[in-house]
PDB file of C-alpha atoms and ligand atoms in Angstrom:
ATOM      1  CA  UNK A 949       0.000   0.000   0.000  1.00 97.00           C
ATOM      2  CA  UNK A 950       1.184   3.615  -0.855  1.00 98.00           C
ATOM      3  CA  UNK A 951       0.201   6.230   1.255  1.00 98.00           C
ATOM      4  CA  UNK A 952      -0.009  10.062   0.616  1.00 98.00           C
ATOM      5  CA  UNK A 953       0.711  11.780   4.468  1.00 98.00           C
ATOM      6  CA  UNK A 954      -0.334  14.956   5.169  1.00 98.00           C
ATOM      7  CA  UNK A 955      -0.560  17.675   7.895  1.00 98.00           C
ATOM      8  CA  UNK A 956      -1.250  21.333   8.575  1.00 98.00           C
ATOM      9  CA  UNK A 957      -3.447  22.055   5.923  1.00 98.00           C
ATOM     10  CA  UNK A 958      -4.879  24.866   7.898  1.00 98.00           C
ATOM     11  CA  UNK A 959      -7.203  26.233   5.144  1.00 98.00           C
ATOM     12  CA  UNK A 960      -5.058  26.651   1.803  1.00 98.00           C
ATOM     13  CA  UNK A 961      -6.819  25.381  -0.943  1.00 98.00           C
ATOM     14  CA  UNK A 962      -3.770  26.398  -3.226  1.00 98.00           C
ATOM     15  CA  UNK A 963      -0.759  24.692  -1.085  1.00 98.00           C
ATOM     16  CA  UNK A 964      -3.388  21.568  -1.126  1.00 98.00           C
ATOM     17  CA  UNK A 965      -3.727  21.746  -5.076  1.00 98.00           C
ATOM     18  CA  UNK A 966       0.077  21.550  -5.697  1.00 98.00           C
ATOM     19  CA  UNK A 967       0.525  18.760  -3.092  1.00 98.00           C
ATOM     20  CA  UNK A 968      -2.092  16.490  -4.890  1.00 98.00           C
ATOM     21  CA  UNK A 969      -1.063  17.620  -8.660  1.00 98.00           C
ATOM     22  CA  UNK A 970       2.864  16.568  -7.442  1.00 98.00           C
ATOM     23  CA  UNK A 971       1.444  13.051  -6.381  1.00 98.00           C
ATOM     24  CA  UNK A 972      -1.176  12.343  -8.673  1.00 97.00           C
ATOM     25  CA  UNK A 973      -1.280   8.225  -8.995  1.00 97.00           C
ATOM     26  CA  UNK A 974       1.185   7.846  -6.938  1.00 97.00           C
ATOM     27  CA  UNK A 975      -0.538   6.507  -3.797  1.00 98.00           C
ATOM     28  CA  UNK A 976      -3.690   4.583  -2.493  1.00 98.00           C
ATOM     29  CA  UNK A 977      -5.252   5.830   0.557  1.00 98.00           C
ATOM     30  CA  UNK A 978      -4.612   9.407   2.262  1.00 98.00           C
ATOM     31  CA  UNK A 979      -3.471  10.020   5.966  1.00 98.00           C
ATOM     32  CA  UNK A 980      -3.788  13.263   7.541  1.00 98.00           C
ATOM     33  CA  UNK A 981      -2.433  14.256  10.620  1.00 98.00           C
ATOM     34  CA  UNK A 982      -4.854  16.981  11.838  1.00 98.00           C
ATOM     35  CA  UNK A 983      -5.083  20.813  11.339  1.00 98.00           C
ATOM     36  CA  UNK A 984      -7.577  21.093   8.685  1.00 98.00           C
ATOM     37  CA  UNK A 985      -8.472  24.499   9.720  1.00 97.00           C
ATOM     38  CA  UNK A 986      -7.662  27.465  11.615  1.00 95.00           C
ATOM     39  CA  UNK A 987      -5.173  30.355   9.747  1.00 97.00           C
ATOM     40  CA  UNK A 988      -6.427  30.074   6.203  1.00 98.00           C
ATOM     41  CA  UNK A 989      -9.356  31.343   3.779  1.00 98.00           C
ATOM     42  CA  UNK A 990     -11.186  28.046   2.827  1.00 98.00           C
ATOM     43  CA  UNK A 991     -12.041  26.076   5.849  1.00 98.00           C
ATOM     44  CA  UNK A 992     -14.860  24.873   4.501  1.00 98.00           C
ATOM     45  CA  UNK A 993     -13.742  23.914   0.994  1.00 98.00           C
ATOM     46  CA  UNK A 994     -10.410  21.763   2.419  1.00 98.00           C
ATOM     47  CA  UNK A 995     -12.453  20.349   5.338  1.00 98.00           C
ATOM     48  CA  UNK A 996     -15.258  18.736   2.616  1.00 98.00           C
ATOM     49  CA  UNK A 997     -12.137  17.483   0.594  1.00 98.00           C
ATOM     50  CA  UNK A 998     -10.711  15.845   3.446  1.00 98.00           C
ATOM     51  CA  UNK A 999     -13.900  14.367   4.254  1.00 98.00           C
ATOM     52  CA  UNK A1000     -14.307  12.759   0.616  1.00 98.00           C
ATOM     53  CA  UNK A1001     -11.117  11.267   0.243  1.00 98.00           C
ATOM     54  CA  UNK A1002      -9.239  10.485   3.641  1.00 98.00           C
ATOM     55  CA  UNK A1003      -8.739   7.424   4.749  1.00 98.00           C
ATOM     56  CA  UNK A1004      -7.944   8.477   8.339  1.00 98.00           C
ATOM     57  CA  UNK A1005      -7.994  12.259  10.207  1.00 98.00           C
ATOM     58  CA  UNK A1006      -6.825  12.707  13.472  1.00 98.00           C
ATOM     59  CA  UNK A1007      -7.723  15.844  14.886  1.00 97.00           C
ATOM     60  CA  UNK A1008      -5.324  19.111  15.827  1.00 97.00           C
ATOM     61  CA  UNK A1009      -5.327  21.550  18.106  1.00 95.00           C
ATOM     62  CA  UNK A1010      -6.690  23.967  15.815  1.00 95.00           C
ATOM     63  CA  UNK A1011      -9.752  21.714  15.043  1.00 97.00           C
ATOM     64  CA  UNK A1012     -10.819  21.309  18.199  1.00 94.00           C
ATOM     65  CA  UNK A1013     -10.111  25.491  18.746  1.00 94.00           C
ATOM     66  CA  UNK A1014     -12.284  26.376  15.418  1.00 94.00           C
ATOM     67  CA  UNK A1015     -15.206  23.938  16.382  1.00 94.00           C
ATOM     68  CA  UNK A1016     -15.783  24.800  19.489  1.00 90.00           C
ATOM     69  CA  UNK A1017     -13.902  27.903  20.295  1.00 84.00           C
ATOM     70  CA  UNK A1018     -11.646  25.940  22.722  1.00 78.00           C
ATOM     71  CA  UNK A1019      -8.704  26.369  24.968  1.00 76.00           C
ATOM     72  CA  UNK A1020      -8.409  29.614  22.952  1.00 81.00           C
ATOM     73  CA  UNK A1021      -6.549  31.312  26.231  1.00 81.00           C
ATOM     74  CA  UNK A1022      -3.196  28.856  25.080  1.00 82.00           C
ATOM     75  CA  UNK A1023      -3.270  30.675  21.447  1.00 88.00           C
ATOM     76  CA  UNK A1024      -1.662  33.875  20.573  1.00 91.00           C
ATOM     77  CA  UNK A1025      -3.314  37.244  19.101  1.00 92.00           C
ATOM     78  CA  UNK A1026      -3.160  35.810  15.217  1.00 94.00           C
ATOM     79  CA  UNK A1027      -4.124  32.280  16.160  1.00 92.00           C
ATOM     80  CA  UNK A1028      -6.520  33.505  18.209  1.00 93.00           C
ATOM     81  CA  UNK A1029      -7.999  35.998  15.920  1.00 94.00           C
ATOM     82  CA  UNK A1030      -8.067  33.438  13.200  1.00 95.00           C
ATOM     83  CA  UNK A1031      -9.537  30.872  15.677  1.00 95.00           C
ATOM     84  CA  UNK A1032     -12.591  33.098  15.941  1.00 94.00           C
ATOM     85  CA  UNK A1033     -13.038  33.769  11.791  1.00 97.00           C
ATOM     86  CA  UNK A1034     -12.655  30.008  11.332  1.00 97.00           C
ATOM     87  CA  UNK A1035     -15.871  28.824  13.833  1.00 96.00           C
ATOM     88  CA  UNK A1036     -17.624  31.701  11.782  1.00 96.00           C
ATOM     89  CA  UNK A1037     -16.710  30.953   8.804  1.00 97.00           C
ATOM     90  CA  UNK A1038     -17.236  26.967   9.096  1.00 97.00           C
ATOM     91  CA  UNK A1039     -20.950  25.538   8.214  1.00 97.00           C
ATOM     92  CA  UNK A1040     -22.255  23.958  11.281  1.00 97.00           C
ATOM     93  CA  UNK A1041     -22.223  20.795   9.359  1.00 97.00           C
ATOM     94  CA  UNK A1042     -18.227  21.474   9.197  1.00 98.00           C
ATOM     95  CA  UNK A1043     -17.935  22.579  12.753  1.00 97.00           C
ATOM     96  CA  UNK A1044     -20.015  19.221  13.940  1.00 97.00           C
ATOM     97  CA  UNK A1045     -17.386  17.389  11.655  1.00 98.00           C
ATOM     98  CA  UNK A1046     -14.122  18.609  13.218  1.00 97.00           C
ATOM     99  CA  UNK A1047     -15.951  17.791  16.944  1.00 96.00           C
ATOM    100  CA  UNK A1048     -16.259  13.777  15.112  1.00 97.00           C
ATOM    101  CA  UNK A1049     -12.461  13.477  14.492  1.00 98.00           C
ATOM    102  CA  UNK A1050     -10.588  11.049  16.508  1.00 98.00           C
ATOM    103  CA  UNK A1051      -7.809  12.043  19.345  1.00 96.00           C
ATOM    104  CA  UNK A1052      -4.514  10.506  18.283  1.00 95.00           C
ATOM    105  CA  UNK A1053      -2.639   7.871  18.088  1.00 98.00           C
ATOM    106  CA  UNK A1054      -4.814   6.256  16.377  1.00 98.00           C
ATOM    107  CA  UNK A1055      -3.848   3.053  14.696  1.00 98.00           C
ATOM    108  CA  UNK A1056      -4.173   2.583  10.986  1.00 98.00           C
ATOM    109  CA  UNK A1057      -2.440   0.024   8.646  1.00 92.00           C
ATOM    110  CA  UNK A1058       0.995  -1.237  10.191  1.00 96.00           C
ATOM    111  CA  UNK A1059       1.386   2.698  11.814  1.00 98.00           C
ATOM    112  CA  UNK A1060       0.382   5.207  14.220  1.00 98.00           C
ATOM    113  CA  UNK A1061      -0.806   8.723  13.472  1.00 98.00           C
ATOM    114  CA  UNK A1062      -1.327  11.630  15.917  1.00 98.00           C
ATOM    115  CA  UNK A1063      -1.205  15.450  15.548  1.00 98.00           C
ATOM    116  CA  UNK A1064       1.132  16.385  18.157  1.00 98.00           C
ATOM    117  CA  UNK A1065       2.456  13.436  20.408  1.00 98.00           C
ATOM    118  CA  UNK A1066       1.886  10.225  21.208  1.00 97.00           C
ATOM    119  CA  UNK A1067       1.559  10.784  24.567  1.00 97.00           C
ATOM    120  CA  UNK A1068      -0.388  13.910  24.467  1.00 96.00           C
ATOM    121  CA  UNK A1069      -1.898  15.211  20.803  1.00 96.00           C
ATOM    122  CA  UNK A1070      -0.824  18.700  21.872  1.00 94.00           C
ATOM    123  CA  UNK A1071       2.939  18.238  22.756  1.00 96.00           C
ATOM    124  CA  UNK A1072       5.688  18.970  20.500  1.00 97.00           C
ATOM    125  CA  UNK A1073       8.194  17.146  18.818  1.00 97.00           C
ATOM    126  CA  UNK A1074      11.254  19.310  17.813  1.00 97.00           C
ATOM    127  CA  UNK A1075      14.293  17.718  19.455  1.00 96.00           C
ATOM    128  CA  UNK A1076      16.419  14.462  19.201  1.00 95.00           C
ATOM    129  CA  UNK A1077      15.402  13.948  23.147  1.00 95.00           C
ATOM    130  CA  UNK A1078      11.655  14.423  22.595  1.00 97.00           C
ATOM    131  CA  UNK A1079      11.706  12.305  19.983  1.00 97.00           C
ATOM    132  CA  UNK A1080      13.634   9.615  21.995  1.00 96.00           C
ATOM    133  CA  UNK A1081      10.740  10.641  24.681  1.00 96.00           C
ATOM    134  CA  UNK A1082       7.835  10.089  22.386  1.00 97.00           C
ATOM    135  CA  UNK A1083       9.452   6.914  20.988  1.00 96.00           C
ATOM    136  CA  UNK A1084       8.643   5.104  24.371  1.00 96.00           C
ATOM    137  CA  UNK A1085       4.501   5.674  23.817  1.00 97.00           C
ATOM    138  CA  UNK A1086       4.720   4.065  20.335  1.00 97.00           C
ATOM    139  CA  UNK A1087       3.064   0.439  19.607  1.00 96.00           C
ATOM    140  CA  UNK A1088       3.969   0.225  16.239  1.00 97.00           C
ATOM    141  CA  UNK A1089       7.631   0.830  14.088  1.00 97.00           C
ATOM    142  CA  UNK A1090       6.188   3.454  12.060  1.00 98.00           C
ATOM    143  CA  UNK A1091       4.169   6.710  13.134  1.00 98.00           C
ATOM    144  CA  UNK A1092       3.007   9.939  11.774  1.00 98.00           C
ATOM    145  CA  UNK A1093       2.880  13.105  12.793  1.00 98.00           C
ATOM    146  CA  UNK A1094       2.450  16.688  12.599  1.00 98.00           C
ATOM    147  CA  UNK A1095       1.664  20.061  14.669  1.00 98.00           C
ATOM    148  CA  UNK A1096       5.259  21.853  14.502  1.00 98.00           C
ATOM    149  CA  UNK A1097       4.856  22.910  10.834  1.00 98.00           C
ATOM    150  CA  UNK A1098       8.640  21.218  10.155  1.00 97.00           C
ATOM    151  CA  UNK A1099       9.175  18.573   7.882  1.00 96.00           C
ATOM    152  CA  UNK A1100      11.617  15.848   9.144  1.00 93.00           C
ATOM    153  CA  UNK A1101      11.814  12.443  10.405  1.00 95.00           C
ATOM    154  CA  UNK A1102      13.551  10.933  13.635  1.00 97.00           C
ATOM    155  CA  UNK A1103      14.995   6.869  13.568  1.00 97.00           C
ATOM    156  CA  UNK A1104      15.293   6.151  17.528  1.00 97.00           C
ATOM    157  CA  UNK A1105      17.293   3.297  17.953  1.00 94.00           C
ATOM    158  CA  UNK A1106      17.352   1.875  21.867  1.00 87.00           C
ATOM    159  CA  UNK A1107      21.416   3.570  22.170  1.00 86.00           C
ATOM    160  CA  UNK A1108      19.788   6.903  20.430  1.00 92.00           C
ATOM    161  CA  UNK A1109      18.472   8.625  17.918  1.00 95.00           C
ATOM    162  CA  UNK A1110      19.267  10.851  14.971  1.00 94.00           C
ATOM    163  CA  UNK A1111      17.332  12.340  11.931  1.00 94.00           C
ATOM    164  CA  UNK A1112      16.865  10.236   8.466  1.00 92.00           C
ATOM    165  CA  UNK A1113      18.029  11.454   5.097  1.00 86.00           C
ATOM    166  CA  UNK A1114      16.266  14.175   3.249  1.00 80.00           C
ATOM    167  CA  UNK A1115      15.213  12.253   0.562  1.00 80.00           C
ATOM    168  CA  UNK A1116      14.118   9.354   1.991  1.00 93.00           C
ATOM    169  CA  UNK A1117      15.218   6.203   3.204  1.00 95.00           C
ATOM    170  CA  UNK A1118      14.776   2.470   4.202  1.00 96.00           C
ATOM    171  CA  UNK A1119      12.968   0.968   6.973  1.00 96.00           C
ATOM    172  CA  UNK A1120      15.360  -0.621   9.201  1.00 94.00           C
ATOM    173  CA  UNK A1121      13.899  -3.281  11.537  1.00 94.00           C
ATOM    174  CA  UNK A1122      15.959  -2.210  14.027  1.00 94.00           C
ATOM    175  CA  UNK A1123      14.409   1.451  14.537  1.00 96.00           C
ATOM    176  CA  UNK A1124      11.245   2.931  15.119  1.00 97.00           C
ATOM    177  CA  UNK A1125      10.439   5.631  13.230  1.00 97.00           C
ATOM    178  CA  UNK A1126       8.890   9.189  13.936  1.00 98.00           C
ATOM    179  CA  UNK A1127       7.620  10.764  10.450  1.00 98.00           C
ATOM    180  CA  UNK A1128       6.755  15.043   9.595  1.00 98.00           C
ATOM    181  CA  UNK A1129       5.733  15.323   6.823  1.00 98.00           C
ATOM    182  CA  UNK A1130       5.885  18.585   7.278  1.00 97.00           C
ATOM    183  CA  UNK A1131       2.833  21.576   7.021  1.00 98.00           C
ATOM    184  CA  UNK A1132       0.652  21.751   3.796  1.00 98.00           C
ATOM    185  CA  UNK A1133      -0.352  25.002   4.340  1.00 98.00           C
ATOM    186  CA  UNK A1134       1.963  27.030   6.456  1.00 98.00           C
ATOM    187  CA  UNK A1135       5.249  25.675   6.393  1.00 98.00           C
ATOM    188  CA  UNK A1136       7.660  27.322   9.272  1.00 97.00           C
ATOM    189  CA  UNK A1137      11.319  26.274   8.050  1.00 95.00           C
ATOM    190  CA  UNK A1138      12.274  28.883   5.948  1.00 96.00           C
ATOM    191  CA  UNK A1139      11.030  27.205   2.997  1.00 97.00           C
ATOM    192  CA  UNK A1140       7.497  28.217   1.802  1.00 98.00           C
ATOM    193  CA  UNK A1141       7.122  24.779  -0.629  1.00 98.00           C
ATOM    194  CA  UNK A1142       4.201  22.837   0.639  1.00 98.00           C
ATOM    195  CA  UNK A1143       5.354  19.602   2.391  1.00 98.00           C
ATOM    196  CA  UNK A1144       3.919  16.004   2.412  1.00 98.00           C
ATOM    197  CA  UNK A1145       5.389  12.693   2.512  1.00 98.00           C
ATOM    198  CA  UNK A1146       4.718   8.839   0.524  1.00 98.00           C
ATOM    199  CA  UNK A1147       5.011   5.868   2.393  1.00 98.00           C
ATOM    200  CA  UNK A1148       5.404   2.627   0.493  1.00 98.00           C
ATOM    201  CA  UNK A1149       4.241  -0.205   3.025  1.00 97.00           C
ATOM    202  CA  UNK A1150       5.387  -2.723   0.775  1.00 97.00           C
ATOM    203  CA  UNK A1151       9.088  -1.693  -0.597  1.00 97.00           C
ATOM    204  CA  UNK A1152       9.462  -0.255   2.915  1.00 97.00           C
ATOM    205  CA  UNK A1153      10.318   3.451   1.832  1.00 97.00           C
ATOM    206  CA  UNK A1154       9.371   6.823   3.260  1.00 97.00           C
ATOM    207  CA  UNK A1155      10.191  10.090   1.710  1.00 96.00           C
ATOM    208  CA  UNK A1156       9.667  13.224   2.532  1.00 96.00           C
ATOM    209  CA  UNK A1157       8.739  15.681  -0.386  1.00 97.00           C
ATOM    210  CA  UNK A1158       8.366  19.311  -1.332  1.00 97.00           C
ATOM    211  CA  UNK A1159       6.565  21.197  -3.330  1.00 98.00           C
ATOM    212  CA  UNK A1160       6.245  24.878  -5.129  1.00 98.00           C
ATOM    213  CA  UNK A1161       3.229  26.978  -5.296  1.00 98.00           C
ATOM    214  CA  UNK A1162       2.096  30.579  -5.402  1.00 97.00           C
ATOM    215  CA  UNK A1163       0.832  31.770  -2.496  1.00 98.00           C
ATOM    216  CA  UNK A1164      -0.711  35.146  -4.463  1.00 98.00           C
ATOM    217  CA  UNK A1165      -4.218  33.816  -4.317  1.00 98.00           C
ATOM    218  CA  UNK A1166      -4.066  32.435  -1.072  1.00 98.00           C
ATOM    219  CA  UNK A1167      -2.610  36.164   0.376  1.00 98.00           C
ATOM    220  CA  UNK A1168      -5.564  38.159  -1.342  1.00 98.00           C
ATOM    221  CA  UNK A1169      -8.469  35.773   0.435  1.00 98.00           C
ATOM    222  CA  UNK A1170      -6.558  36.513   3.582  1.00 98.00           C
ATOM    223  CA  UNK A1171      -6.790  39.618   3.157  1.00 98.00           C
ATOM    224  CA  UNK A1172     -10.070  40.134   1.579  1.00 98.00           C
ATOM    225  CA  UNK A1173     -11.753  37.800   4.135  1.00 97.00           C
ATOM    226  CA  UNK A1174     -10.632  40.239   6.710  1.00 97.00           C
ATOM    227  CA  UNK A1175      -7.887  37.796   8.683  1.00 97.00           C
ATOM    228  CA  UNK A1176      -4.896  38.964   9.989  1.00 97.00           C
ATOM    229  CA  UNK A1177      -2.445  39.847   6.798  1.00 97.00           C
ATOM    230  CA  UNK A1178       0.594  38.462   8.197  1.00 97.00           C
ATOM    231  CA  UNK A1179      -0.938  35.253   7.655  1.00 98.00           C
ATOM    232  CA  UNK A1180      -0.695  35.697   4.180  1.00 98.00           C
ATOM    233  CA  UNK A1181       2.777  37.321   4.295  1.00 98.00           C
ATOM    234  CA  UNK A1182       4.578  34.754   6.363  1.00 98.00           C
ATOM    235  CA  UNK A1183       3.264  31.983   3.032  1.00 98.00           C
ATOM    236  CA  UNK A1184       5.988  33.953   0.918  1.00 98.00           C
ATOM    237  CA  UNK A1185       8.643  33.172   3.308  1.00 96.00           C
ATOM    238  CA  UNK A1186       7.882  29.440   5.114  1.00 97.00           C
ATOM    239  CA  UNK A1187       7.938  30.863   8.657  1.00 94.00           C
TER     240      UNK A1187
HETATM  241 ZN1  LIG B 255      -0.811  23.360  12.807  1.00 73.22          ZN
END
């Protein structure tokens, strides 16, 4: 099986477009790691495509903040402004939706996916040491993740861990394996490509991918919807 993994969509329609033109036929079933919403223009057009043609959602800390207007107190002035155009924006059939999605981990095929941590869905995972930490909560070799907007992948090995290849790389038995595919929508590593990653369950191969698109459209429905216009700005630069 060939999976498409996703995460951070948070709203672009146009970061979303490029990801599935680059990957067209190249993959079975979808994963998404959470953050459907919250930041962007279209909430409501990226939730009903995730809906469609998922195979499995777990939910982020910005769904559960746009559906419900939730634990808004831990977001700052942008996220929180956004936050509050998102749950008006959203249909109510699209707010009831993001309320359905599971809490990771959740298990699905021979891996794990959850938006933040395995042992909490909200917790980071930056460093070489929190991923060594988060290692210890897995039950399977394989897991997926999102919620730092960072692509990058960490092999923890029981005498350590350190970060895979760019371009991809081999499962080795002897690792377990903690997979970003980095943010769809708003990626925050100085690169503004959209990121996603393929997982072949079969030939036992993960890469991590990039790819271009212009954010132009994406800035003027920021702006024209009336969100904060750094949100469109920071698309330029990846940060
Ligand atoms: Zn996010």
């Amino acid at each position: 099986m060939r999976y498409l993994i996703i995460s951070d969509i948070h709203a672009n329609w146009e970061a979303l477009q490029a990801v599935l033109a680059a990957t067209e036929g190249e993959y079975d079933q979808i994963v998404n790691c959470g953050d459907l919403a919250g930041y962007g223009p279209d909430p409501n057009h990226v939730i009903e495509w995730c809906r469609a043609t998922n195979a499995i959602i777990v939910r982020g800390n910005h769904d559960k903040a746009c559906a419900q207007l939730d634990n808004l107190e831990w977001f700052n002035p942008v996220a929180r402004a956004a936050a509050l155009w998102t749950f008006q924006a959203l249909t109510l059939e699209h707010r009831e939706f993001l309320l359905t999605l599971p809490k990771g981990p959740v298990l699905f095929g021979d891996f794990q996916v959850f938006h933040g941590a395995p042992q909490d869905e909200d917790e980071y995972v930056i460093s070489e040491p929190e991923a060594r930490e988060a290692a210890q909560y897995l039950d399977t070799q394989v897991a997926f993740f999102g919620h730092t907007h960072l692509q990058g992948s960490f092999a923890v090995h029981r005498n350590g861990v350190r970060r895979t290849p760019e371009e991809g790389f081999e499962i080795d038995e002897s690792m377990k394996y903690l997979v970003n595919p980095g943010s769809v929508g708003q990626p925050r590593d100085g690169d503004p490509r959209a990121g996603f990653a393929i997982y072949d369950s079969e030939e036992r191969y993960i890469e991590c991918r990039r790819v271009s698109y212009d954010p132009s459209d994406t800035y003027r429905k920021i702006v024209d919807a009336g969100l904060p216009e750094v949100l469109g700005r920071r698309l330029f630069a990846g940060v």
